[in-house]
Short mmCIF file of C-alpha atoms and ligand atoms in Angstrom, two decimals:
data_model
loop_
_atom_site.label_atom_id
_atom_site.label_comp_id
_atom_site.label_asym_id
_atom_site.label_seq_id
_atom_site.Cartn_x
_atom_site.Cartn_y
_atom_site.Cartn_z
CA MET V 174 21.04 -28.45 70.34
CA PRO V 175 19.35 -26.87 72.96
CA THR V 176 16.36 -24.80 71.88
CA ILE V 177 16.61 -21.92 73.35
CA SER V 178 19.39 -19.44 74.23
CA ILE V 179 21.07 -18.47 76.72
CA PRO V 180 21.33 -14.57 76.02
CA ALA V 181 24.32 -12.63 76.43
CA TRP V 182 24.18 -9.91 78.61
CA ASP V 183 23.88 -6.37 78.62
CA SER V 184 22.28 -3.28 79.67
CA SER V 185 18.51 -4.47 78.08
CA LEU V 186 18.07 -7.07 81.08
CA GLU V 187 18.62 -4.74 83.55
CA VAL V 188 15.52 -4.89 86.34
CA GLY V 189 17.92 -1.01 87.87
CA ASN V 190 19.00 -2.83 91.74
CA ALA V 191 22.58 -3.10 91.24
CA ILE V 192 22.62 -5.52 94.16
CA ILE V 193 20.18 -7.56 91.49
CA ASP V 194 21.22 -6.52 88.68
CA ALA V 195 25.11 -7.84 89.36
CA ASP V 196 23.64 -11.31 90.44
CA HIS V 197 21.44 -11.61 86.85
CA LYS V 198 24.63 -10.44 85.09
CA GLU V 199 27.04 -13.81 87.06
CA THR V 200 24.10 -15.77 86.07
CA VAL V 201 24.19 -15.22 82.33
CA GLU V 202 27.56 -15.61 83.00
CA LEU V 203 28.13 -18.63 84.42
CA LEU V 204 24.91 -20.56 81.94
CA ALA V 205 26.98 -19.26 79.42
CA GLU V 206 30.12 -20.72 80.45
CA ALA V 207 28.56 -24.34 81.49
CA ALA V 208 26.87 -24.79 78.38
CA LYS V 209 30.80 -24.82 76.62
CA ALA V 210 31.69 -27.59 79.13
CA SER V 211 32.50 -31.07 77.97
CA ASP V 212 30.99 -33.75 79.98
CA ALA V 213 34.15 -33.71 82.04
CA GLU V 214 33.86 -30.15 83.25
CA LEU V 215 30.12 -30.02 83.52
CA PRO V 216 29.60 -31.36 87.55
CA ALA V 217 31.80 -28.43 88.12
CA HIS V 218 30.11 -26.13 86.37
CA PHE V 219 26.41 -27.38 87.81
CA LYS V 220 27.80 -27.54 90.98
CA ALA V 221 29.26 -23.43 90.55
CA PHE V 222 25.97 -21.56 89.05
CA ALA V 223 23.92 -24.54 92.52
CA GLN V 224 25.63 -22.12 94.55
CA HIS V 225 25.77 -19.42 92.75
CA LEU V 226 21.86 -19.20 92.15
CA ARG V 227 20.97 -20.25 95.62
CA GLU V 228 23.44 -17.29 96.74
CA HIS V 229 21.14 -14.91 94.51
CA LEU V 230 17.54 -16.06 95.71
CA ALA V 231 19.01 -15.30 99.13
CA ARG V 232 19.94 -11.87 98.90
CA GLU V 233 17.61 -11.14 96.85
CA GLU V 234 15.30 -12.00 99.48
CA GLU V 235 17.24 -9.77 102.33
CA LEU V 236 16.80 -7.23 99.99
CA MET V 237 12.47 -7.88 100.19
CA HIS V 238 12.53 -8.12 103.97
CA GLN V 239 14.90 -5.01 104.12
CA TYR V 240 12.17 -3.26 101.62
CA GLY V 241 8.92 -5.37 102.88
CA PHE V 242 7.92 -6.21 98.71
CA PRO V 243 4.30 -7.21 99.84
CA PRO V 244 4.20 -10.73 97.71
CA THR V 245 7.43 -11.51 99.30
CA PRO V 246 5.90 -15.54 99.89
CA ILE V 247 4.49 -15.20 96.39
CA HIS V 248 8.36 -14.55 95.16
CA VAL V 249 10.71 -17.02 98.14
CA GLY V 250 7.08 -19.78 97.04
CA GLU V 251 8.69 -19.59 93.09
CA HIS V 252 12.72 -19.19 94.57
CA ASN V 253 12.26 -22.61 96.97
CA ARG V 254 10.21 -24.19 94.14
CA VAL V 255 14.34 -24.24 92.15
CA ARG V 256 15.18 -24.42 95.34
CA LEU V 257 13.73 -28.32 95.56
CA GLU V 258 14.61 -28.33 91.29
CA LEU V 259 18.49 -27.82 92.02
CA GLU V 260 18.21 -31.07 94.70
CA GLY V 261 16.71 -33.07 91.96
CA ILE V 262 19.11 -32.44 89.82
CA GLU V 263 22.14 -33.44 92.34
CA LYS V 264 20.65 -36.31 92.57
CA ARG V 265 20.72 -36.51 89.44
CA MET V 266 23.65 -36.19 89.04
CA ALA V 267 25.13 -37.71 91.44
CA MET V 268 24.02 -40.96 90.13
CA GLY V 269 25.84 -39.79 86.62
CA ASN V 270 22.41 -38.10 84.93
CA LEU V 271 24.86 -35.37 82.58
CA ALA V 272 22.21 -35.39 80.05
CA LEU V 273 19.58 -34.38 82.37
CA VAL V 274 22.15 -31.67 83.93
CA ARG V 275 22.80 -30.24 80.52
CA GLY V 276 19.80 -29.57 79.60
CA TYR V 277 18.02 -28.52 82.71
CA LEU V 278 21.53 -25.17 82.39
CA THR V 279 21.08 -24.83 78.39
CA GLU V 280 17.07 -24.94 78.44
CA VAL V 281 15.47 -25.17 81.57
CA VAL V 282 16.96 -22.42 83.48
CA PRO V 283 17.75 -19.77 80.55
CA GLU V 284 13.83 -20.17 80.24
CA TRP V 285 13.44 -19.61 83.61
CA PHE V 286 15.28 -16.88 84.17
CA VAL V 287 14.04 -14.48 82.02
CA ASN V 288 10.56 -15.39 83.18
CA HIS V 289 11.57 -15.05 86.54
CA LYS V 290 13.87 -11.83 85.90
CA ASN V 291 11.30 -9.93 83.75
CA THR V 292 8.29 -10.91 86.62
CA MET V 293 9.05 -11.10 90.32
CA ASP V 294 12.21 -9.47 90.44
CA SER V 295 11.68 -6.72 87.77
CA ALA V 296 8.65 -5.58 90.14
CA THR V 297 10.95 -6.17 93.00
CA ALA V 298 13.90 -3.86 91.77
CA SER V 299 10.23 -1.55 91.49
CA TRP V 300 9.63 -1.90 95.19
CA ILE V 301 12.19 -0.93 95.93
CA ARG V 302 13.17 2.14 93.74
CA SER V 303 9.66 3.25 95.17
CA GLN V 304 11.07 2.83 98.89
CA GLY V 305 14.06 5.40 98.15
CA GLY V 306 16.55 2.16 97.78
FE1 FE2 X 196 17.43 -12.78 89.99
FE1 FE2 X 197 13.53 -14.20 92.40
#
């Protein structure tokens, strides 16, 4: 059983930016669906999640550039680490390692998501608000 639970979406998870919050709601929903998937269904769930996450990260980066978020390189650097991680999971999934995919979606990503949202994403949303966005 996963040791880290996937948070249910509610307003306490919002960072106060409509674009970021909409992506975060989708992240939480996709993780919850993937956690219920059978092994046969899991690859399709992972593919949908990976596509969503890449778009989610890119949208945040557009906002950072648009509003001149000063620590953009740090936030983008963390996103790039996650992009490499996704590629690694994709390679292992192609070799049939579904246990790794399941652990990634039910333990690694939920823990990362909450920490990342509470730090870099929250700071980005605060900066955007301070700039009138
Ligand atoms: Fe985010
Ligand atoms: Fe982020």
